[in-house]
């Protein structure tokens, strides 16, 4: 009897902890999954940090909110100490909000689909919102209509700075058809970010172009400004290939390439671009959808020539963010197409090998003979947006934070840091403390860790720091001067028209067309064609995807848009 | 005597007053069942409970209505997939990769096991075994990254050697004609050691007297292999073949996804990668679930068929 009891006790002693262990293990997995993402679990940390002190009654309620930057590489501006950097501490003091930051290094649309489908939307999300008819914008709109996003409409009157963000710097047609799409039934779910303050000067210039290593251009005796057509570019790349140039480790350079996943190979094809604000093009007196343009053949064959002649990095379309930056930092790419990438280069290549500093080619000319440049409407059409989870426990805390950051005081804090420590007010304008500025200029990571990059990059709208606080020439760093010199050469073109793309939404077969084309990926087919065995096969792939769009009714759609556009005088293509 | 005492001591206490013998047995072994409980719960929660998610394939999935609440769509997504212009190329690629893996990858562990078995020296055998197992524990991310580094046209070792020999660099990972060989070679390299374990275990079960008798009859190495070893391994080979055929539509998601480039897309788009692209990247959850379910249904059909044929032909079967 005693033995049996002993056995039973032993068995239970073993079994119960094992069972408990396995259950807690399951629970642990579950928790880690939700706690990093779920609004429900993250927004519950509501203890009053100031309890006990004299300001208890006026101190803001302490709340921890999860924040996702749904941008590939969006965490680059996050400080090392997320919660206790000086700016975060000041924000907590003012608003009571502590942010738990998360970012991604993969596809934005993939991440958005995942958080919505798994019901793990963080409290606050910043994500791309270029249009509601495709990509990320379409995903966000679906989520809004299906209850995953918080309707902000009832809160707006309480937060005037947030309310201002909803309209200022937003293009009229985009506001009407995308931001406040009729499908959303008058509810507002997203807050525009990185919008201009309403003046043309405040529209951000992204400086997209082709950049070539300065020492290589010098060795070849080529003037960067002279390379302004596709033919001249081809000639330059061939010279680079035959020039036996090396990277910083003595290995052969790649004549040209891009950043991650082929971003932005279209810079190599800018000769076929035009000043477009819609999905439609006027060719041979007829309106066509961009997929049907005859330029597509020429673009494809040019890209193929770059690849088959060994003038373009064959790995460009499969580069990760890390491998692409590694190529950049080692001077491996003789020419690259993207933005100027000064933020990365000033910390790496420009420090170790200043002679290799990249120079802006051209600027390139497009098929109309005009400089290839950034085309904008008076307000911005498509921008990053902030949305809140429908399950956020304390929406007021999130809106309090956004409202504060977009106040005069909040903007000063986000861009300039702590008064007296990092900046001083001189004649009503902030100026960096000299020693601090020196540190920031020498090592941009110091500025990042001070907390001066992440809030201004993700939470600001309807504002331009450059316009409000222009940096005097004598206080600019060489990199700021360099960036400004690119901007001068790449002027922004403003077209004050309504985009023809919006006319298509009344087309009776529009939904049918979208269903038919939802699984078609023109860019993926184009890239595939770039690597086809022969030009004929490549053209076959191109025509194949064009035919699929045709079968879905793209020509009928363009005809409908042409008819609608003819009846108005404010439509731009 | 002690055992008898123990039995007489236990039985009256543990057996409840019931006529149900099964439950009586379960109750008498309750402590053992308690050990099984965590595994049972794990299967229930992580393997069976999520299976209701396949309902999405028949529904127009809405976030706010959830899987059960979303409206039914019938077989719309299955029809859409079968009429999709990508269907045939995706299916063709999946089957091609799977059959090539089966053709070259299935016999490889058997051959390795036979070779290892032939290494008489115990220590040497263990060293070979350990080396051959190691790749199994390296994730596909690491393997493919290594392949990319070694085969890179820009910084890769192979192209460096070619460069020194005055030859033009080759973008190995971007050549459709090399995609299948690279997939199969890397798959064999990674799985051959691990796959040989079962065969090595089966080899130890062969009665050594059979070999002794064969030697006395003058049998050589090859005769023993074909007359004793392989016939004795036939049931194991049969079972493993049935398992492999059931997974013929699993061409290896991790490996293919990581190795895929725009240049090889025409030969590398398989059902699993297509599911990910349409599902997570394009947000067509119902459509991609339908493709996944289609794949599972075909696999189930295959395992039943192959099992039946195998039972008829060779008496080897899973059930």
CSV table of N, CA and C in Angstrom, one decimal, chain B residues 133-233:
chain,number,residue,atom,x,y,z
B,133,UNK,N,25.3,14.2,-41.1
B,133,UNK,CA,24.1,14.7,-40.4
B,133,UNK,C,24.0,16.2,-40.3
B,134,UNK,N,25.2,16.8,-40.1
B,134,UNK,CA,25.3,18.2,-39.8
B,134,UNK,C,24.5,19.1,-40.6
B,135,UNK,N,24.5,19.0,-42.0
B,135,UNK,CA,23.8,19.9,-42.8
B,135,UNK,C,22.3,20.0,-42.5
B,136,UNK,N,21.8,18.8,-41.9
B,136,UNK,CA,20.3,18.8,-41.6
B,136,UNK,C,20.0,19.9,-40.6
B,137,UNK,N,20.9,20.2,-39.7
B,137,UNK,CA,20.6,21.1,-38.6
B,137,UNK,C,20.9,22.6,-39.0
B,138,UNK,N,21.4,22.8,-40.2
B,138,UNK,CA,21.6,24.2,-40.7
B,138,UNK,C,20.3,24.6,-41.5
B,139,UNK,N,19.8,25.8,-41.1
B,139,UNK,CA,18.5,26.2,-41.8
B,139,UNK,C,18.8,26.6,-43.2
B,140,UNK,N,17.7,26.5,-44.0
B,140,UNK,CA,17.7,26.8,-45.4
B,140,UNK,C,18.2,28.3,-45.6
B,141,UNK,N,17.9,29.2,-44.7
B,141,UNK,CA,18.3,30.6,-44.8
B,141,UNK,C,19.9,30.6,-44.9
B,142,UNK,N,20.5,29.8,-44.0
B,142,UNK,CA,21.9,29.8,-44.0
B,142,UNK,C,22.5,29.2,-45.2
B,143,UNK,N,21.9,28.0,-45.6
B,143,UNK,CA,22.4,27.3,-46.7
B,143,UNK,C,22.3,28.1,-48.0
B,144,UNK,N,21.2,28.7,-48.2
B,144,UNK,CA,21.0,29.5,-49.5
B,144,UNK,C,21.9,30.8,-49.4
B,145,UNK,N,22.0,31.4,-48.3
B,145,UNK,CA,22.9,32.6,-48.2
B,145,UNK,C,24.3,32.1,-48.5
B,146,UNK,N,24.7,31.0,-48.0
B,146,UNK,CA,26.1,30.5,-48.4
B,146,UNK,C,26.2,30.3,-49.9
B,147,UNK,N,25.2,29.6,-50.4
B,147,UNK,CA,25.2,29.4,-51.9
B,147,UNK,C,25.3,30.7,-52.7
B,148,UNK,N,24.5,31.7,-52.2
B,148,UNK,CA,24.5,33.0,-52.9
B,148,UNK,C,25.9,33.6,-52.8
B,149,UNK,N,26.5,33.5,-51.6
B,149,UNK,CA,27.9,34.1,-51.5
B,149,UNK,C,28.9,33.4,-52.3
B,150,UNK,N,28.8,32.0,-52.3
B,150,UNK,CA,29.8,31.2,-53.1
B,150,UNK,C,29.6,31.4,-54.6
B,151,UNK,N,28.4,31.5,-55.0
B,151,UNK,CA,28.1,31.5,-56.4
B,151,UNK,C,27.8,32.9,-57.0
B,152,UNK,N,28.0,33.9,-56.1
B,152,UNK,CA,27.7,35.3,-56.6
B,152,UNK,C,28.6,35.7,-57.8
B,153,UNK,N,28.0,36.3,-58.7
B,153,UNK,CA,28.8,36.8,-59.9
B,153,UNK,C,29.7,37.9,-59.5
B,154,UNK,N,29.5,38.6,-58.4
B,154,UNK,CA,30.3,39.7,-58.0
B,154,UNK,C,31.4,39.4,-57.0
B,155,UNK,N,31.0,38.7,-56.0
B,155,UNK,CA,32.0,38.4,-54.9
B,155,UNK,C,32.2,36.9,-54.6
B,156,UNK,N,31.6,36.0,-55.4
B,156,UNK,CA,31.6,34.6,-55.2
B,156,UNK,C,32.9,33.9,-55.5
B,157,UNK,N,33.2,32.9,-54.7
B,157,UNK,CA,34.4,32.1,-54.8
B,157,UNK,C,34.6,31.5,-56.2
B,158,UNK,N,33.5,30.9,-56.6
B,158,UNK,CA,33.6,30.2,-57.9
B,158,UNK,C,33.9,31.1,-59.1
B,159,UNK,N,33.2,32.3,-59.0
B,159,UNK,CA,33.5,33.3,-60.1
B,159,UNK,C,34.8,33.9,-60.0
B,160,UNK,N,35.3,34.0,-58.7
B,160,UNK,CA,36.7,34.5,-58.5
B,160,UNK,C,37.7,33.6,-59.2
B,161,UNK,N,37.5,32.3,-59.1
B,161,UNK,CA,38.3,31.3,-59.7
B,161,UNK,C,38.2,31.4,-61.2
B,162,UNK,N,37.0,31.5,-61.7
B,162,UNK,CA,36.8,31.7,-63.2
B,162,UNK,C,37.5,33.0,-63.6
B,163,UNK,N,37.4,34.0,-62.8
B,163,UNK,CA,38.0,35.3,-63.2
B,163,UNK,C,39.6,35.1,-63.3
B,164,UNK,N,40.1,34.4,-62.4
B,164,UNK,CA,41.6,34.1,-62.4
B,164,UNK,C,42.0,33.3,-63.7
B,165,UNK,N,41.0,32.5,-64.1
B,165,UNK,CA,41.3,31.7,-65.3
B,165,UNK,C,40.9,32.4,-66.6
B,166,UNK,N,40.6,33.7,-66.4
B,166,UNK,CA,40.3,34.5,-67.6
B,166,UNK,C,38.9,34.3,-68.2
B,167,UNK,N,38.0,33.7,-67.4
B,167,UNK,CA,36.7,33.4,-67.9
B,167,UNK,C,35.7,34.4,-67.3
B,168,UNK,N,34.6,34.6,-68.1
B,168,UNK,CA,33.5,35.5,-67.7
B,168,UNK,C,32.8,35.0,-66.5
B,169,UNK,N,32.3,35.9,-65.6
B,169,UNK,CA,31.5,35.4,-64.5
B,169,UNK,C,30.2,34.9,-64.9
B,170,UNK,N,29.6,34.0,-64.1
B,170,UNK,CA,28.3,33.5,-64.4
B,170,UNK,C,27.4,33.7,-63.2
B,171,UNK,N,26.2,34.1,-63.5
B,171,UNK,CA,25.2,34.3,-62.4
B,171,UNK,C,24.4,33.0,-62.2
B,172,UNK,N,25.1,32.1,-61.5
B,172,UNK,CA,24.6,30.8,-61.3
B,172,UNK,C,23.1,30.7,-60.8
B,173,UNK,N,22.9,31.6,-59.8
B,173,UNK,CA,21.6,31.5,-59.1
B,173,UNK,C,20.5,32.2,-60.0
B,174,UNK,N,20.9,32.8,-61.1
B,174,UNK,CA,20.0,33.4,-61.9
B,174,UNK,C,19.8,32.8,-63.3
B,175,UNK,N,20.3,31.5,-63.4
B,175,UNK,CA,20.2,30.8,-64.7
B,175,UNK,C,19.1,29.8,-64.6
B,176,UNK,N,18.0,29.9,-65.3
B,176,UNK,CA,16.9,28.9,-65.2
B,176,UNK,C,17.4,27.5,-65.4
B,177,UNK,N,18.4,27.3,-66.4
B,177,UNK,CA,18.9,26.0,-66.7
B,177,UNK,C,19.6,25.4,-65.5
B,178,UNK,N,20.1,26.2,-64.6
B,178,UNK,CA,20.9,25.6,-63.5
B,178,UNK,C,20.1,25.6,-62.2
B,179,UNK,N,18.8,26.1,-62.3
B,179,UNK,CA,18.0,26.2,-61.1
B,179,UNK,C,17.7,24.8,-60.5
B,180,UNK,N,17.2,23.9,-61.4
B,180,UNK,CA,16.9,22.5,-60.8
B,180,UNK,C,18.1,21.8,-60.3
B,181,UNK,N,19.2,21.8,-61.1
B,181,UNK,CA,20.4,21.1,-60.5
B,181,UNK,C,20.8,21.6,-59.1
B,182,UNK,N,20.8,23.0,-59.0
B,182,UNK,CA,21.2,23.6,-57.7
B,182,UNK,C,20.2,23.2,-56.6
B,183,UNK,N,18.9,23.2,-57.0
B,183,UNK,CA,17.9,22.8,-56.0
B,183,UNK,C,18.1,21.3,-55.5
B,184,UNK,N,18.4,20.5,-56.5
B,184,UNK,CA,18.5,19.0,-56.1
B,184,UNK,C,19.8,18.7,-55.4
B,185,UNK,N,20.9,19.3,-55.9
B,185,UNK,CA,22.2,19.1,-55.2
B,185,UNK,C,22.1,19.6,-53.8
B,186,UNK,N,21.6,20.8,-53.6
B,186,UNK,CA,21.6,21.4,-52.2
B,186,UNK,C,20.6,20.6,-51.3
B,187,UNK,N,19.5,20.1,-51.9
B,187,UNK,CA,18.6,19.3,-51.1
B,187,UNK,C,19.2,18.0,-50.7
B,188,UNK,N,19.9,17.3,-51.6
B,188,UNK,CA,20.6,16.1,-51.3
B,188,UNK,C,21.6,16.3,-50.2
B,189,UNK,N,22.5,17.4,-50.4
B,189,UNK,CA,23.5,17.7,-49.5
B,189,UNK,C,23.0,17.9,-48.0
B,190,UNK,N,21.8,18.5,-48.0
B,190,UNK,CA,21.2,18.9,-46.7
B,190,UNK,C,20.6,17.7,-46.0
B,191,UNK,N,20.0,16.8,-46.8
B,191,UNK,CA,19.1,15.8,-46.2
B,191,UNK,C,19.6,14.4,-46.2
B,192,UNK,N,20.7,14.1,-47.0
B,192,UNK,CA,21.1,12.7,-47.2
B,192,UNK,C,21.6,12.1,-45.9
B,193,UNK,N,22.3,12.7,-45.0
B,193,UNK,CA,22.8,12.1,-43.8
B,193,UNK,C,21.7,11.8,-42.9
B,194,UNK,N,20.8,12.7,-42.7
B,194,UNK,CA,19.6,12.5,-41.8
B,194,UNK,C,18.7,11.4,-42.4
B,195,UNK,N,18.5,11.4,-43.7
B,195,UNK,CA,17.7,10.4,-44.3
B,195,UNK,C,18.2,9.0,-44.1
B,196,UNK,N,19.6,8.9,-44.0
B,196,UNK,CA,20.2,7.5,-43.9
B,196,UNK,C,20.0,6.9,-42.6
B,197,UNK,N,19.6,7.6,-41.6
B,197,UNK,CA,19.5,7.1,-40.2
B,197,UNK,C,18.5,5.9,-40.2
B,198,UNK,N,17.4,6.0,-40.9
B,198,UNK,CA,16.4,4.9,-40.8
B,198,UNK,C,16.9,3.7,-41.5
B,199,UNK,N,17.6,3.9,-42.6
B,199,UNK,CA,18.2,2.7,-43.3
B,199,UNK,C,19.3,2.1,-42.5
B,200,UNK,N,20.1,2.9,-41.8
B,200,UNK,CA,21.2,2.3,-40.9
B,200,UNK,C,20.5,1.5,-39.8
B,201,UNK,N,19.4,2.0,-39.3
B,201,UNK,CA,18.7,1.3,-38.2
B,201,UNK,C,18.2,-0.1,-38.8
B,202,UNK,N,17.6,0.0,-40.0
B,202,UNK,CA,17.1,-1.2,-40.6
B,202,UNK,C,18.2,-2.2,-40.9
B,203,UNK,N,19.4,-1.7,-41.3
B,203,UNK,CA,20.5,-2.6,-41.6
B,203,UNK,C,21.0,-3.4,-40.4
B,204,UNK,N,20.9,-2.7,-39.2
B,204,UNK,CA,21.3,-3.4,-38.0
B,204,UNK,C,20.4,-4.6,-37.6
B,205,UNK,N,19.2,-4.5,-38.2
B,205,UNK,CA,18.2,-5.6,-37.9
B,205,UNK,C,18.4,-6.8,-38.8
B,206,UNK,N,19.2,-6.7,-39.8
B,206,UNK,CA,19.4,-7.9,-40.6
B,206,UNK,C,20.3,-8.9,-39.9
B,207,UNK,N,19.8,-10.2,-39.9
B,207,UNK,CA,20.5,-11.2,-39.2
B,207,UNK,C,21.9,-11.5,-39.8
B,208,UNK,N,22.9,-11.3,-39.0
B,208,UNK,CA,24.3,-11.5,-39.5
B,208,UNK,C,24.5,-13.0,-40.0
B,209,UNK,N,23.7,-13.9,-39.5
B,209,UNK,CA,23.9,-15.3,-39.9
B,209,UNK,C,23.6,-15.4,-41.4
B,210,UNK,N,22.8,-14.6,-41.9
B,210,UNK,CA,22.5,-14.7,-43.4
B,210,UNK,C,23.7,-14.4,-44.2
B,211,UNK,N,24.5,-13.3,-43.7
B,211,UNK,CA,25.7,-13.0,-44.4
B,211,UNK,C,26.7,-14.1,-44.3
B,212,UNK,N,26.8,-14.7,-43.1
B,212,UNK,CA,27.8,-15.8,-42.8
B,212,UNK,C,27.5,-17.0,-43.7
B,213,UNK,N,26.2,-17.3,-43.8
B,213,UNK,CA,25.8,-18.4,-44.6
B,213,UNK,C,26.1,-18.2,-46.1
B,214,UNK,N,25.8,-16.9,-46.5
B,214,UNK,CA,26.1,-16.5,-47.9
B,214,UNK,C,27.6,-16.6,-48.2
B,215,UNK,N,28.4,-16.1,-47.3
B,215,UNK,CA,29.8,-16.2,-47.5
B,215,UNK,C,30.3,-17.6,-47.6
B,216,UNK,N,29.7,-18.5,-46.8
B,216,UNK,CA,30.1,-19.9,-46.9
B,216,UNK,C,29.7,-20.5,-48.2
B,217,UNK,N,28.7,-20.0,-48.8
B,217,UNK,CA,28.2,-20.4,-50.1
B,217,UNK,C,29.0,-19.7,-51.2
B,218,UNK,N,30.0,-18.9,-50.9
B,218,UNK,CA,30.8,-18.2,-51.8
B,218,UNK,C,30.3,-16.9,-52.4
B,219,UNK,N,29.3,-16.3,-51.7
B,219,UNK,CA,28.8,-15.0,-52.2
B,219,UNK,C,29.8,-13.9,-52.0
B,220,UNK,N,29.8,-13.0,-53.0
B,220,UNK,CA,30.7,-11.9,-52.9
B,220,UNK,C,30.0,-10.7,-52.4
B,221,UNK,N,30.7,-9.5,-52.3
B,221,UNK,CA,30.1,-8.3,-51.8
B,221,UNK,C,28.8,-7.9,-52.5
B,222,UNK,N,28.8,-7.9,-53.8
B,222,UNK,CA,27.7,-7.5,-54.6
B,222,UNK,C,26.5,-8.5,-54.5
B,223,UNK,N,26.9,-9.8,-54.4
B,223,UNK,CA,25.8,-10.8,-54.3
B,223,UNK,C,25.1,-10.6,-53.0
B,224,UNK,N,25.9,-10.4,-51.9
B,224,UNK,CA,25.3,-10.2,-50.6
B,224,UNK,C,24.4,-8.9,-50.6
B,225,UNK,N,24.8,-7.9,-51.3
B,225,UNK,CA,24.0,-6.7,-51.3
B,225,UNK,C,22.7,-6.9,-52.0
B,226,UNK,N,22.8,-7.6,-53.2
B,226,UNK,CA,21.5,-7.7,-54.0
B,226,UNK,C,20.6,-8.9,-53.5
B,227,UNK,N,21.3,-9.9,-52.9
B,227,UNK,CA,20.5,-11.1,-52.5
B,227,UNK,C,20.0,-11.0,-51.0
B,228,UNK,N,20.7,-10.2,-50.2
B,228,UNK,CA,20.3,-10.2,-48.7
B,228,UNK,C,20.0,-8.8,-48.3
B,229,UNK,N,20.9,-7.8,-48.5
B,229,UNK,CA,20.7,-6.5,-47.9
B,229,UNK,C,19.4,-5.8,-48.5
B,230,UNK,N,19.4,-5.7,-49.8
B,230,UNK,CA,18.3,-4.9,-50.4
B,230,UNK,C,17.0,-5.6,-50.2
B,231,UNK,N,16.9,-7.0,-50.4
B,231,UNK,CA,15.6,-7.6,-50.1
B,231,UNK,C,15.1,-7.3,-48.6
B,232,UNK,N,16.1,-7.3,-47.7
B,232,UNK,CA,15.7,-7.1,-46.3
B,232,UNK,C,15.3,-5.7,-46.0
B,233,UNK,N,15.8,-4.8,-46.9
B,233,UNK,CA,15.4,-3.3,-46.7
B,233,UNK,C,14.1,-3.0,-47.4
